[in-house]
Amino acid sequence: MTESEPTFDRFFDSMEALADTISESLQAQVTIEDSNHHVIGYSSHQFESDPARISTIIGKRVPNTVIIGLRKKGVMHQLEHAAHPVRIPAVMEVGLGPRLAMCIKHREEILGYIWVVDQGNLAEGYAEEIVKKAAGIAGRYLLKQRGWKTRQDKAFEDFFWKLLTSHYESEQRIRQEAETGSILLPVSYNIAVLESGEDIGGQLAQKLRQMLETYPGQRLVLLTAGHDRLILLFTSLFGADNPEALTAFLHKLLQDISRNEGTLLTAGCSLNYREYTSAAAAYREALAVLELRKLLPYHTRHLLLYEELGFWAYMPAIVESKRSLGRRAPLLRTLREHDGEHKSDFVKTIAVYLSLNGNLKESAAFLHIHTNTLMYRLNKIAELTGHSLKETDYRTSVYLELLSEETAQLNSWFQEGG
């Protein structure tokens, strides 16, 4: 130990005291944050500072612009996947000068961060050792704090599941319990379900909390994870009557999770509600969107919001009704028989043509045939059936028959065709 190095083998009653101790040792400014980038300790020594640190200290939290900028540069990914302190060059686009930083972890769970301003005076090796020791102390402090936070999160999750399962008998009872638990319920809300093909752990849920804090225009209220799903209750500051903004938010969230965490998720989102007795209905709406995306992945690939489902909302019921009949409807019989006898592809042709909104060029390209060949097939289909696809009733009926009776075949064709 050098003369300038204070001992870390003592009790620190606050993260402010720890930050000051690091600062005295390294003669540099220090900031300690929790996993959500809220400041829990910063050194009181007066050195020159950069805009990022000044705004962080003033707001008691790292500004969203700084977090987003660092994630885009890959800095946060590097930091969160390193087991030792990392020297970070300046990112002047967000007002951040050079730093020595370390992610505070417990096993693989991120608890917080230590940032040391690097003015070129941080001795190689020595500074890293100081920060590493400090991270161990901060980790124990944050784990202790997490014990209380975990109990609070558990209470929030219990309340959320009660909402989702219609446990409460009245709006008044819901609001009384929310007030008792210090849960601030917004005027209106949506429920979204994010689903993966594998189990989702608590770490992804925690990352999602962190990520959502950087998104302007929305506030996460409640979050729970179960098996392969994340369930969110959130409120949008851009208003309940703005589906375009809501869709853009969900698309960005899915893209960011995929890019930053390497996890592919699909999503479904409910209508906007004011009454919390409707939370169970909102949950069912979000799940309905996801079920449709599983039923017909290609055809419903752009659907995220329940309010935009249109006739798709009735597809599961139509499919179930047809299955219960145990026989196929006669509308496609002629084409099926012709395909069987002449090895033609009329059912596939009409399915692709209708699925691609009647676009001749796109349909021909998908089928790997010339546009003239496609026109010939469509004319032949009209001759065989006695109906033109220009007839709205026939066109709609055929499309519904294809979606509900040729579901597996449709999915296979469009999976093969990309």
XYZ file of C-alpha atoms in Angstrom:
418
model
C 0.000 0.000 0.000
C 1.358 3.472 -0.857
C 1.212 6.431 1.508
C -1.502 8.065 -0.585
C -3.684 4.955 -0.543
C -6.279 4.978 2.246
C -7.398 1.684 3.741
C -10.578 0.073 2.414
C -10.650 -2.345 5.345
C -13.185 -0.321 7.289
C -16.892 0.411 7.459
C -18.322 2.978 5.029
C -21.604 4.437 6.233
C -22.456 5.825 2.788
C -21.404 5.726 -0.833
C -20.458 9.412 -0.494
C -17.733 8.367 1.970
C -16.518 5.651 -0.381
C -16.446 8.061 -3.343
C -14.417 10.564 -1.280
C -11.958 7.842 -0.271
C -11.386 6.807 -3.896
C -11.072 10.460 -4.878
C -8.457 11.168 -2.191
C -6.419 8.179 -3.317
C -6.534 8.921 -7.041
C -6.882 12.723 -6.929
C -9.775 12.501 -9.347
C -13.504 12.974 -9.418
C -15.581 9.880 -8.668
C -19.241 9.010 -9.230
C -20.978 5.835 -8.027
C -24.297 4.823 -9.594
C -26.833 2.054 -9.075
C -27.926 -0.247 -11.894
C -30.486 2.318 -13.092
C -27.811 5.028 -13.337
C -29.074 6.946 -10.320
C -26.239 8.646 -8.425
C -25.742 7.077 -4.979
C -22.397 8.701 -4.211
C -20.023 11.309 -5.648
C -16.808 12.856 -4.440
C -16.892 16.324 -2.938
C -13.431 17.378 -4.090
C -13.381 20.308 -6.452
C -11.580 19.446 -9.666
C -12.375 20.512 -13.199
C -15.284 18.536 -14.624
C -16.895 17.787 -17.983
C -20.543 18.425 -19.006
C -21.621 14.785 -18.538
C -20.562 14.713 -14.875
C -21.942 18.149 -14.095
C -25.404 17.279 -15.476
C -25.287 13.896 -13.715
C -24.576 15.476 -10.315
C -27.224 18.168 -10.803
C -29.924 15.700 -11.894
C -28.812 12.908 -9.499
C -28.927 10.605 -12.525
C -26.986 10.105 -15.732
C -28.856 11.984 -18.495
C -30.625 9.803 -21.066
C -28.591 11.350 -23.889
C -25.364 10.197 -22.238
C -26.618 6.632 -21.612
C -27.958 6.304 -25.167
C -24.742 7.721 -26.616
C -22.579 5.300 -24.622
C -24.726 2.331 -25.605
C -24.547 3.287 -29.286
C -20.753 3.491 -29.028
C -20.645 0.038 -27.415
C -19.121 1.452 -24.231
C -21.798 0.060 -21.919
C -21.612 -3.379 -23.528
C -17.825 -3.426 -23.044
C -18.115 -2.250 -19.454
C -20.899 -4.657 -18.477
C -19.086 -7.681 -19.886
C -15.681 -6.938 -18.322
C -14.589 -8.419 -14.981
C -12.122 -5.603 -14.293
C -11.921 -1.795 -14.578
C -11.949 -0.444 -18.142
C -10.259 2.681 -19.507
C -12.765 4.500 -21.682
C -11.703 7.176 -24.193
C -13.604 10.449 -24.416
C -17.029 10.459 -26.051
C -17.326 14.170 -26.661
C -20.633 13.822 -28.554
C -22.272 13.383 -25.135
C -19.868 15.621 -23.195
C -17.984 12.742 -21.572
C -14.254 12.973 -21.056
C -11.919 9.986 -20.534
C -12.897 7.654 -17.702
C -11.689 4.687 -15.699
C -14.857 2.740 -14.977
C -16.016 -0.555 -13.554
C -19.323 -2.378 -13.535
C -20.285 -3.535 -10.020
C -21.645 -7.081 -10.168
C -22.892 -9.901 -8.002
C -22.229 -13.051 -10.006
C -23.634 -11.974 -13.389
C -26.147 -9.450 -12.070
C -25.337 -5.767 -12.574
C -25.644 -3.777 -9.343
C -24.102 -0.464 -10.360
C -21.115 1.416 -11.774
C -18.058 3.374 -10.606
C -16.778 6.193 -12.836
C -13.462 7.978 -12.273
C -12.604 11.065 -14.331
C -9.254 10.442 -16.031
C -7.222 13.598 -16.497
C -4.115 11.634 -17.392
C -2.931 11.226 -13.810
C -4.308 7.749 -13.060
C -1.345 5.422 -12.544
C -1.628 2.255 -14.598
C -2.415 -0.758 -12.428
C -2.627 1.191 -9.151
C -5.797 3.056 -10.172
C -7.379 -0.173 -11.412
C -6.624 -1.885 -8.087
C -8.221 0.956 -6.095
C -11.380 0.903 -8.240
C -11.603 -2.887 -8.027
C -11.424 -2.813 -4.208
C -14.027 -0.050 -4.112
C -16.337 -2.047 -6.412
C -16.290 -4.914 -3.906
C -17.333 -2.593 -1.071
C -20.000 -0.887 -3.205
C -21.304 -4.293 -4.248
C -21.873 -5.367 -0.643
C -23.621 -2.051 0.074
C -25.871 -2.417 -2.981
C -26.705 -6.032 -2.156
C -27.858 -4.911 1.275
C -29.964 -2.179 -0.307
C -31.287 -4.696 -2.786
C -32.662 -6.789 0.077
C -35.118 -3.988 0.780
C -35.635 -3.331 -2.928
C -36.331 -7.028 -3.543
C -39.070 -7.004 -0.927
C -40.563 -3.909 -2.525
C -40.336 -5.440 -6.019
C -42.012 -8.599 -4.721
C -44.886 -6.532 -3.328
C -45.208 -4.709 -6.667
C -45.204 -8.014 -8.575
C -47.847 -9.521 -6.269
C -50.046 -6.462 -6.831
C -49.504 -6.698 -10.605
C -50.438 -10.383 -10.762
C -53.575 -9.654 -8.759
C -54.504 -7.073 -11.393
C -53.805 -9.516 -14.225
C -55.936 -12.267 -12.644
C -58.980 -10.136 -11.677
C -58.312 -10.532 -7.958
C -59.808 -7.176 -6.951
C -63.534 -6.658 -6.842
C -63.560 -2.879 -7.303
C -61.579 0.071 -8.590
C -61.620 1.584 -5.117
C -59.968 -1.487 -3.588
C -57.247 -1.435 -6.264
C -56.417 2.203 -5.610
C -56.399 1.713 -1.848
C -53.889 -1.134 -2.099
C -51.760 0.815 -4.589
C -51.637 3.771 -2.213
C -50.720 1.506 0.716
C -47.874 0.031 -1.335
C -46.690 3.451 -2.595
C -47.526 2.487 -6.187
C -48.294 5.539 -8.294
C -50.955 4.538 -10.820
C -51.157 6.740 -13.943
C -54.423 8.054 -15.360
C -54.276 5.594 -18.268
C -52.143 2.618 -19.183
C -51.355 -0.150 -21.670
C -50.195 -3.677 -20.987
C -47.574 -5.225 -23.260
C -46.270 -8.779 -23.271
C -42.802 -9.496 -24.654
C -42.178 -13.141 -25.472
C -39.041 -15.142 -26.181
C -38.520 -18.667 -27.412
C -36.702 -19.533 -24.184
C -36.867 -18.831 -20.455
C -36.337 -15.193 -19.490
C -34.280 -14.600 -16.372
C -34.273 -11.764 -13.884
C -31.218 -10.228 -15.503
C -33.083 -9.414 -18.722
C -35.948 -7.953 -16.692
C -33.455 -5.727 -14.868
C -31.842 -4.671 -18.165
C -35.293 -3.837 -19.502
C -35.964 -1.595 -16.493
C -32.700 0.235 -17.148
C -33.410 0.558 -20.845
C -36.917 1.940 -20.366
C -35.602 4.721 -18.154
C -33.756 6.100 -21.185
C -36.908 6.255 -23.330
C -38.619 9.636 -23.481
C -42.407 9.705 -23.648
C -43.247 6.689 -21.499
C -43.042 5.498 -17.904
C -42.805 1.909 -16.726
C -45.191 1.331 -13.825
C -45.139 -2.434 -13.201
C -43.046 -5.280 -14.580
C -42.980 -9.016 -13.995
C -41.211 -11.926 -15.666
C -42.513 -15.445 -16.013
C -40.971 -18.322 -17.973
C -40.586 -16.938 -21.507
C -42.486 -13.673 -21.005
C -41.998 -10.153 -19.722
C -45.232 -8.357 -18.839
C -45.260 -4.560 -18.634
C -47.809 -2.042 -17.447
C -46.756 1.371 -18.712
C -48.131 4.794 -19.489
C -47.388 6.837 -22.595
C -46.816 10.554 -22.345
C -47.484 10.860 -26.087
C -51.159 10.065 -25.473
C -53.542 7.150 -25.760
C -54.739 8.205 -29.228
C -51.345 7.951 -30.925
C -50.909 4.347 -32.152
C -48.071 5.338 -34.494
C -45.938 6.571 -31.585
C -46.818 3.501 -29.522
C -45.855 1.172 -32.384
C -42.589 3.062 -32.924
C -41.780 2.750 -29.204
C -42.379 -1.015 -29.171
C -40.369 -1.566 -32.364
C -37.452 0.405 -30.926
C -37.636 -1.501 -27.641
C -37.495 -4.861 -29.433
C -34.622 -3.700 -31.642
C -32.622 -2.369 -28.684
C -33.080 -5.595 -26.702
C -31.966 -7.612 -29.726
C -28.931 -5.409 -30.372
C -27.799 -4.935 -26.770
C -28.740 -8.291 -25.237
C -28.821 -10.616 -28.242
C -32.363 -11.716 -27.361
C -35.096 -11.846 -30.009
C -38.544 -11.011 -28.653
C -41.997 -10.611 -30.132
C -44.581 -8.319 -28.591
C -48.281 -7.712 -28.240
C -49.885 -4.628 -26.718
C -53.388 -3.968 -25.374
C -55.795 -1.126 -25.870
C -55.392 1.880 -23.599
C -57.445 1.744 -20.380
C -58.276 4.028 -17.471
C -60.005 1.507 -15.195
C -57.622 -0.909 -13.465
C -60.370 -3.502 -13.142
C -59.786 -3.910 -16.911
C -56.146 -4.996 -16.456
C -57.013 -8.687 -16.920
C -58.810 -7.872 -20.188
C -55.817 -5.801 -21.324
C -53.516 -8.733 -20.548
C -55.699 -11.061 -22.636
C -55.583 -8.579 -25.536
C -51.784 -8.487 -25.489
C -51.682 -12.298 -25.424
C -54.173 -12.440 -28.313
C -51.776 -10.456 -30.500
C -48.956 -12.876 -29.646
C -51.127 -15.917 -30.370
C -52.011 -14.530 -33.787
C -48.354 -13.937 -34.560
C -47.686 -17.584 -33.735
C -50.665 -18.783 -35.794
C -49.659 -16.926 -38.979
C -46.177 -15.440 -38.490
C -45.724 -13.962 -41.971
C -49.188 -12.521 -42.385
C -49.258 -10.877 -38.936
C -45.577 -9.902 -38.747
C -46.337 -6.177 -38.554
C -49.041 -6.448 -35.873
C -48.197 -5.173 -32.391
C -51.325 -3.378 -31.173
C -54.657 -4.989 -30.389
C -56.485 -1.937 -31.745
C -55.000 -2.597 -35.200
C -56.003 -6.273 -35.475
C -59.177 -5.743 -37.511
C -60.507 -9.064 -38.828
C -57.399 -10.858 -37.508
C -58.955 -10.743 -34.049
C -61.531 -13.307 -35.229
C -59.100 -15.711 -36.923
C -58.501 -18.012 -33.909
C -62.272 -18.456 -33.516
C -62.684 -19.164 -37.252
C -59.862 -21.713 -37.209
C -61.297 -23.429 -34.131
C -64.777 -23.481 -35.655
C -63.474 -25.120 -38.834
C -61.503 -27.702 -36.886
C -64.588 -28.633 -34.894
C -66.513 -29.286 -38.149
C -63.952 -31.924 -39.134
C -64.280 -31.263 -42.878
C -63.045 -28.764 -45.409
C -65.225 -26.084 -46.929
C -66.002 -26.594 -50.656
C -64.718 -23.200 -51.852
C -61.180 -24.420 -52.641
C -62.171 -27.985 -53.633
C -61.951 -27.384 -57.395
C -58.448 -25.933 -57.161
C -57.237 -28.665 -54.815
C -58.542 -31.364 -57.162
C -56.940 -29.676 -60.186
C -53.590 -29.416 -58.380
C -53.786 -33.087 -57.443
C -54.619 -34.276 -60.957
C -52.403 -31.945 -63.005
C -49.537 -31.225 -60.561
C -50.349 -27.515 -60.808
C -49.847 -24.896 -58.103
C -53.150 -23.048 -58.250
C -53.817 -23.077 -54.490
C -50.324 -21.748 -53.780
C -50.675 -19.199 -56.586
C -53.909 -17.743 -55.267
C -52.582 -17.837 -51.685
C -49.448 -15.873 -52.580
C -51.370 -13.428 -54.789
C -53.899 -12.589 -52.059
C -51.277 -12.528 -49.279
C -49.233 -10.007 -51.250
C -52.245 -7.717 -51.728
C -52.765 -8.608 -55.376
C -49.379 -7.220 -56.432
C -48.562 -9.004 -59.697
C -44.865 -8.188 -59.752
C -44.198 -9.219 -56.133
C -46.322 -12.356 -56.449
C -44.572 -13.472 -59.634
C -41.155 -12.878 -58.059
C -42.166 -14.865 -54.972
C -43.384 -17.771 -57.133
C -40.309 -17.521 -59.396
C -42.418 -17.178 -62.525
C -42.940 -14.507 -65.167
C -45.757 -11.990 -64.681
C -47.436 -13.310 -67.861
C -47.382 -16.823 -66.395
C -49.040 -15.521 -63.236
C -51.728 -13.766 -65.310
C -52.358 -17.020 -67.187
C -52.773 -18.928 -63.919
C -55.167 -16.345 -62.471
C -57.302 -16.434 -65.611
C -57.309 -20.240 -65.508
C -58.358 -20.130 -61.823
C -61.274 -17.848 -62.779
C -62.339 -20.313 -65.485
C -62.182 -23.308 -63.145
C -64.071 -21.648 -60.274
C -66.440 -19.458 -62.241
C -65.427 -16.501 -60.080
C -63.130 -13.544 -60.566
C -60.825 -12.357 -57.792
C -62.176 -8.875 -58.486
C -65.400 -9.955 -56.745
C -65.035 -8.709 -53.158
C -67.159 -11.433 -51.551
C -65.341 -14.241 -53.361
C -61.897 -12.736 -52.829
C -62.536 -12.275 -49.084
C -64.052 -15.734 -48.661
C -61.194 -17.470 -50.468
C -58.609 -15.578 -48.431
C -60.281 -16.576 -45.151
C -60.516 -20.197 -46.299
C -56.801 -20.201 -47.095
C -55.850 -18.609 -43.773
C -57.996 -20.960 -41.717
C -57.745 -24.253 -43.658
C -54.277 -24.037 -45.215
C -52.595 -22.445 -42.183
C -49.674 -24.848 -41.893
C -49.131 -24.893 -45.671
C -49.206 -21.086 -45.827
C -46.629 -20.795 -43.067
C -44.418 -23.309 -44.865
C -44.636 -21.470 -48.202
C -43.841 -18.067 -46.705
C -41.080 -19.417 -44.508
C -39.439 -20.926 -47.582
C -39.966 -17.709 -49.533
C -38.456 -15.568 -46.797
